[in-house]
Amino acid sequence: MNVTEDSTEQSGNSLTRELTQNPLKKIWVPSSTNGLPDRHISQRKVCMTNCPTLIVTVGLPARGKTYISKKLTRYLNWIDVPTKEFNVGQYRRECVKIYKSFEFFRPDNEEGLKIRKQCALAALNDVRQFLMDEGGQVAVFDATNTTRERRETILRFAEQNGFKVFFVESVCEDPDVIAENIVQVKLGSPDYTHCNTEEAVADFMKRIKCYENSYQPLDEELDGDLSFIKIIDVGRRYLVNRVQDHIQSRIVYYLMNIHITPRSIYLCRHGESDLNIKGRIGGDSGLSAKGQEFAKSLGQFIQSQNIHDLKVWTSQMKRTIQTAEAVGVPYEQWKALNEIDAGVCEELMYEEIQQRYPLEFALRDQDKYRYRYPKGESYEDLVQRLEPVIMELERQENVLVICHQAVMRCLLAYFLDKTAEELPYLKCPLHTVLKLTPVAYGCKVESVCLNVDAVNTHRDRPSIMFPNMFEYMITYYSHNNN
Amino acid sequence: MSAEQKELTQTPLLKIWVPGMGSSLGQRRGSSRPQFTNCPTMIVMVGLPARGKTYISKKLTRYLNWIGVPTQVFNLGQYRREVLQTYKNYEFFRPDNEEAMKIRRAYASNALKDIASYFTKEQGQVAVLDATNTTRERRGVIINFAKEKGYKVFFIESVCDDPEIIEANTMQVKLSSPDYENYDKEEALVDFLKRIDCYKMSYVPLDEEKDRHLSFIKIFNVGSRYLVNRVQDHIQSRIVYYLMNIHVTPRSIYLSRHGESELNLLGRIGGDTGLSSQGQKYAKALAEFIRGQSIKDLKVWTSHMKRTIQTAEALGVPYEQWKALNEIDAGVCEEMTYEEIQATHPEEFALRDQDKYRYRYPKGESYEDLVHRLEPVIMELERQENVLVICHQAVMRCLLAYFLDKSEDDLPYLKCPLHTVLKLTPLAYGCKVESFYLNIQAVNTHRDRPTNVNVARKPEEALQTVPEHL
């Protein structure tokens, strides 16, 4: 195919916009003539959806709606999709200060119905604010939503505001599962602080009954135009209808991979390495003498825990593999678990980085989550690289992950719902194993220090920063490095 | 338990740390590939003719092989054609045709034998049995076979009652089948519809209740709805995710490299430079080409590297930057010429030529790593419609290998020259490729495999195939 050249343009300036590299994230963006970043070009944000999404749970009480809502919210926030859950039960508790009994939920209780509708509308109002004014991308509307009429109200609300709607219904008739749910999360609810266990269970069962008669589950035919996933019997079966876009596809994939079988996840770093002792970051060195001692202790600790069917994962770096070797069971090497790539700063000491790259060093402290090492990675990049690891951890049962400081911080942030600000400063010392056990709506953490000395590799956020001088430095930097 | 600390050595090709020789435990404990499944899996298609079973079988197989899971399709129609040589008419498929039934059971059984052989003798991990499998009895035979051998079974059923889709399928792939070589179009259509009728009477779809112990996915009307039952393991979970993301809406994918870069001119690999003047000319030519194509709703994707972004800038439309599309990381060899690599790392250079797909640069990546990193890109490409991907040589080879079903041996040597756009359009069971060279001169960056790949080879032999540069 022939293309005629425009002979009037010069070779050096034939592009309309120059590119500069944003000093923090090392992203190339077009700049205006004074060398400063101009319009922001879209980055691969994990979930490109062109409008906010409202996820609506559906199901009788004690079917895991809140569990799913919280877990999904945690996952979406971790992969950088601003998400918030809105639990209508909480709105009800704020409105009706003291819960008396299940009678509140009786379908013939006019007063109760009025209050409940008000609460739902108040919650939807807050949803609108979150999605329109607060930069939210996904809102999870956690309530029973068991009637078609209620769901219609929500659909109309979403349509008025230009939100997409995706329903997540949990259907379960297994009495054991329901009983377990009630014990785990309902008995500890503020509603039942004044009851003993028997009373609480009896009342709660009657509460469920109040919803049962008017429950209209999502139907393949009648609701064929809606987008939804029906989760049956805690994940034994799924019915998925009309997935509209990328974020819904990711949500479905996530929901189909989580389970509630009791298990524990053990996180630890490799044993102390030779480079650790020298105060150098990154690299691919072997274990120091103390590190080898830790590896042995780890082996003994794991043995003593008597863990059923334990999987062991390491990175592809020597120090984690040496550590795993001492545990004495088969292990899998994941490249995705490799330590953050410090690019040009690999194997340097912090003092050397400060000397050779003072601006980089300052930038990192300014925004440690998004800061990308030159020719290296950022914590933000790490999270994206670790997403398949998290997905597989969700699928698995008992797993020991032997990894690295930055990697462990990212994984821990996922399990403990830490923000992007907190994540890079989570304390993950050497020679300490964290045992995470899902419990109720969250995660119990037990920290086991294996009593083998090691250097401290944790660097807190420095207290002194100069914001204005900083802006000047960025300008200076981009002028002089174009 | 022994308290000895094993020495680790790094394998030269893959750069994987393994316990060294003389380890008392012999077998290597660590596996460097994620374990998708611990036993072979049979994927069993279910559905009336013209429901897309072969389309799904082939596409799924292509995807699984690309992500490194050895997979093969076993199509019963092919077995039938080998046994019968010529196809007369639909009467062969009549449920009361005893003679034919005997023959059909026989070659179905052969297919199962071949599957067993594929797993045990050829290290296959997944076998896709592409046949109607419309009766519970037939599925029972397969399940028993798998149970006996210790294989997992996952059913994929395609249910469709939209007559337009069925007709479109029939036109696209059935009428050109070897079965209908000697038929004219109308006759073929009539015969084929009668064939479908033969199956309809005895068709027992997978049932939520009766088949609740089986693992399966039921796909309704080309993906508007799915029923998923008892996903057992990682590979089945990935298969379900993949099936839920593919679609059949017509569209085209355009693949191109960035315009020629300054480092390209110098024969240096990697780095993050800007476009040369020829490269800038290409960017403008690309913009004109794209405008000329009048593409509806085109998405444009680039990497995070300056040269792809500069190329996209010339298009004047919004684009998305994907870090996953960055060029292969050449580690310590970044920004070197091949001559310099030969001079400073001759063994590495030779190892790369020995197994270019698995070879990992020191402190860098391999093509195998690249494929792993590109998997989310492929998944999103499957979801999307018209997309232009502006990327890099190694990356483009990986993406192309996925679309054109190229093996690991072929992948690193696929020709992806600068200043050429490839337009891929899904067609029948494969992909049509149109190549557009935009007539802007550029250096050649393609390095063929030299004849001598031995570590002890002479420098001239190593540099035999290096393309010209400044």
PDB file of C-alpha atoms in Angstrom, chain B residues 219-324:
ATOM      1  CA  ILE B 219     -23.440 -22.784  27.184  1.00  0.00           C
ATOM      2  CA  PHE B 220     -26.772 -21.338  26.047  1.00  0.00           C
ATOM      3  CA  ASN B 221     -27.217 -19.452  22.818  1.00  0.00           C
ATOM      4  CA  VAL B 222     -23.593 -18.684  22.120  1.00  0.00           C
ATOM      5  CA  GLY B 223     -22.843 -17.300  25.548  1.00  0.00           C
ATOM      6  CA  SER B 224     -25.786 -15.290  26.749  1.00  0.00           C
ATOM      7  CA  ARG B 225     -26.123 -17.741  29.646  1.00  0.00           C
ATOM      8  CA  TYR B 226     -23.964 -20.390  31.335  1.00  0.00           C
ATOM      9  CA  LEU B 227     -24.671 -23.104  33.864  1.00  0.00           C
ATOM     10  CA  VAL B 228     -21.516 -24.261  35.637  1.00  0.00           C
ATOM     11  CA  ASN B 229     -21.498 -27.343  37.854  1.00  0.00           C
ATOM     12  CA  ARG B 230     -18.782 -28.671  40.173  1.00  0.00           C
ATOM     13  CA  VAL B 231     -15.577 -27.143  38.876  1.00  0.00           C
ATOM     14  CA  GLN B 232     -12.935 -29.473  40.298  1.00  0.00           C
ATOM     15  CA  ASP B 233      -9.588 -27.809  39.832  1.00  0.00           C
ATOM     16  CA  HIS B 234      -7.504 -24.974  38.443  1.00  0.00           C
ATOM     17  CA  ILE B 235      -7.516 -26.016  34.809  1.00  0.00           C
ATOM     18  CA  GLN B 236     -11.306 -26.424  34.758  1.00  0.00           C
ATOM     19  CA  SER B 237     -11.645 -23.005  36.372  1.00  0.00           C
ATOM     20  CA  ARG B 238      -9.431 -21.468  33.654  1.00  0.00           C
ATOM     21  CA  ILE B 239     -11.376 -23.281  30.940  1.00  0.00           C
ATOM     22  CA  VAL B 240     -14.670 -21.929  32.270  1.00  0.00           C
ATOM     23  CA  TYR B 241     -13.252 -18.408  32.448  1.00  0.00           C
ATOM     24  CA  TYR B 242     -11.986 -18.666  28.876  1.00  0.00           C
ATOM     25  CA  LEU B 243     -15.265 -20.038  27.511  1.00  0.00           C
ATOM     26  CA  MET B 244     -17.157 -17.240  29.223  1.00  0.00           C
ATOM     27  CA  ASN B 245     -15.005 -14.605  27.577  1.00  0.00           C
ATOM     28  CA  ILE B 246     -14.996 -15.704  23.946  1.00  0.00           C
ATOM     29  CA  HIS B 247     -17.615 -14.537  21.471  1.00  0.00           C
ATOM     30  CA  VAL B 248     -18.440 -14.948  17.792  1.00  0.00           C
ATOM     31  CA  THR B 249     -19.218 -11.353  16.832  1.00  0.00           C
ATOM     32  CA  PRO B 250     -17.301 -10.558  13.637  1.00  0.00           C
ATOM     33  CA  ARG B 251     -14.349  -8.248  14.204  1.00  0.00           C
ATOM     34  CA  SER B 252     -10.689  -7.764  13.296  1.00  0.00           C
ATOM     35  CA  ILE B 253      -7.507  -7.538  15.316  1.00  0.00           C
ATOM     36  CA  TYR B 254      -4.670  -5.443  13.946  1.00  0.00           C
ATOM     37  CA  LEU B 255      -1.140  -6.209  15.140  1.00  0.00           C
ATOM     38  CA  SER B 256       1.781  -3.940  14.469  1.00  0.00           C
ATOM     39  CA  ARG B 257       5.143  -3.108  15.972  1.00  0.00           C
ATOM     40  CA  HIS B 258       6.151   0.398  16.940  1.00  0.00           C
ATOM     41  CA  GLY B 259       7.787   2.448  14.197  1.00  0.00           C
ATOM     42  CA  GLU B 260      11.516   1.948  13.681  1.00  0.00           C
ATOM     43  CA  SER B 261      13.378   3.167  16.775  1.00  0.00           C
ATOM     44  CA  GLU B 262      16.770   4.734  17.235  1.00  0.00           C
ATOM     45  CA  LEU B 263      18.111   1.567  18.844  1.00  0.00           C
ATOM     46  CA  ASN B 264      16.693  -0.508  15.978  1.00  0.00           C
ATOM     47  CA  LEU B 265      18.901   1.503  13.618  1.00  0.00           C
ATOM     48  CA  LEU B 266      21.965   0.692  15.707  1.00  0.00           C
ATOM     49  CA  GLY B 267      21.112  -2.998  15.853  1.00  0.00           C
ATOM     50  CA  ARG B 268      20.683  -2.828  19.622  1.00  0.00           C
ATOM     51  CA  ILE B 269      18.039  -4.842  21.436  1.00  0.00           C
ATOM     52  CA  GLY B 270      15.615  -3.681  24.114  1.00  0.00           C
ATOM     53  CA  GLY B 271      15.923  -0.276  25.741  1.00  0.00           C
ATOM     54  CA  ASP B 272      13.351   2.507  25.745  1.00  0.00           C
ATOM     55  CA  THR B 273      14.208   4.911  22.932  1.00  0.00           C
ATOM     56  CA  GLY B 274      12.065   7.047  20.696  1.00  0.00           C
ATOM     57  CA  LEU B 275      11.253   6.679  17.025  1.00  0.00           C
ATOM     58  CA  SER B 276      13.775   7.325  14.284  1.00  0.00           C
ATOM     59  CA  SER B 277      12.687   9.605  11.440  1.00  0.00           C
ATOM     60  CA  GLN B 278      11.567   6.571   9.422  1.00  0.00           C
ATOM     61  CA  GLY B 279       9.660   5.400  12.460  1.00  0.00           C
ATOM     62  CA  GLN B 280       7.869   8.702  12.678  1.00  0.00           C
ATOM     63  CA  LYS B 281       6.939   8.431   9.013  1.00  0.00           C
ATOM     64  CA  TYR B 282       5.504   5.001   9.724  1.00  0.00           C
ATOM     65  CA  ALA B 283       3.418   6.361  12.568  1.00  0.00           C
ATOM     66  CA  LYS B 284       1.796   8.814  10.199  1.00  0.00           C
ATOM     67  CA  ALA B 285       1.343   6.133   7.535  1.00  0.00           C
ATOM     68  CA  LEU B 286      -0.261   3.894  10.115  1.00  0.00           C
ATOM     69  CA  ALA B 287      -2.693   6.659  11.018  1.00  0.00           C
ATOM     70  CA  GLU B 288      -3.697   7.010   7.380  1.00  0.00           C
ATOM     71  CA  PHE B 289      -4.024   3.280   6.952  1.00  0.00           C
ATOM     72  CA  ILE B 290      -6.253   2.989  10.002  1.00  0.00           C
ATOM     73  CA  ARG B 291      -8.430   5.857   8.818  1.00  0.00           C
ATOM     74  CA  GLY B 292      -8.699   4.141   5.454  1.00  0.00           C
ATOM     75  CA  GLN B 293      -9.927   0.950   7.060  1.00  0.00           C
ATOM     76  CA  SER B 294     -12.974   2.739   8.525  1.00  0.00           C
ATOM     77  CA  ILE B 295     -13.013   0.577  11.610  1.00  0.00           C
ATOM     78  CA  LYS B 296     -15.997   0.769  13.907  1.00  0.00           C
ATOM     79  CA  ASP B 297     -15.211   1.520  17.546  1.00  0.00           C
ATOM     80  CA  LEU B 298     -11.502   0.750  17.330  1.00  0.00           C
ATOM     81  CA  LYS B 299      -9.585   0.301  20.603  1.00  0.00           C
ATOM     82  CA  VAL B 300      -5.875   1.044  20.480  1.00  0.00           C
ATOM     83  CA  TRP B 301      -3.438  -0.559  22.903  1.00  0.00           C
ATOM     84  CA  THR B 302       0.268   0.157  23.374  1.00  0.00           C
ATOM     85  CA  SER B 303       2.977  -0.916  25.816  1.00  0.00           C
ATOM     86  CA  HIS B 304       4.518   1.417  28.410  1.00  0.00           C
ATOM     87  CA  MET B 305       7.525   1.983  26.192  1.00  0.00           C
ATOM     88  CA  LYS B 306       8.141   5.270  24.473  1.00  0.00           C
ATOM     89  CA  ARG B 307       8.310   3.901  20.930  1.00  0.00           C
ATOM     90  CA  THR B 308       4.861   2.308  20.912  1.00  0.00           C
ATOM     91  CA  ILE B 309       3.301   5.328  22.541  1.00  0.00           C
ATOM     92  CA  GLN B 310       4.879   7.715  20.051  1.00  0.00           C
ATOM     93  CA  THR B 311       3.475   5.521  17.298  1.00  0.00           C
ATOM     94  CA  ALA B 312       0.001   5.627  18.822  1.00  0.00           C
ATOM     95  CA  GLU B 313       0.145   9.369  19.346  1.00  0.00           C
ATOM     96  CA  ALA B 314       0.183   9.859  15.588  1.00  0.00           C
ATOM     97  CA  LEU B 315      -3.209   8.169  15.313  1.00  0.00           C
ATOM     98  CA  GLY B 316      -4.880  10.971  17.198  1.00  0.00           C
ATOM     99  CA  VAL B 317      -7.283   8.666  19.028  1.00  0.00           C
ATOM    100  CA  PRO B 318      -7.349   7.601  22.699  1.00  0.00           C
ATOM    101  CA  TYR B 319      -5.180   4.612  23.514  1.00  0.00           C
ATOM    102  CA  GLU B 320      -4.547   2.392  26.530  1.00  0.00           C
ATOM    103  CA  GLN B 321      -1.061   1.596  27.812  1.00  0.00           C
ATOM    104  CA  TRP B 322      -0.479  -1.984  28.992  1.00  0.00           C
ATOM    105  CA  LYS B 323       2.695  -2.807  30.903  1.00  0.00           C
ATOM    106  CA  ALA B 324       2.088  -6.434  29.934  1.00  0.00           C
TER     107      ALA B 324
END
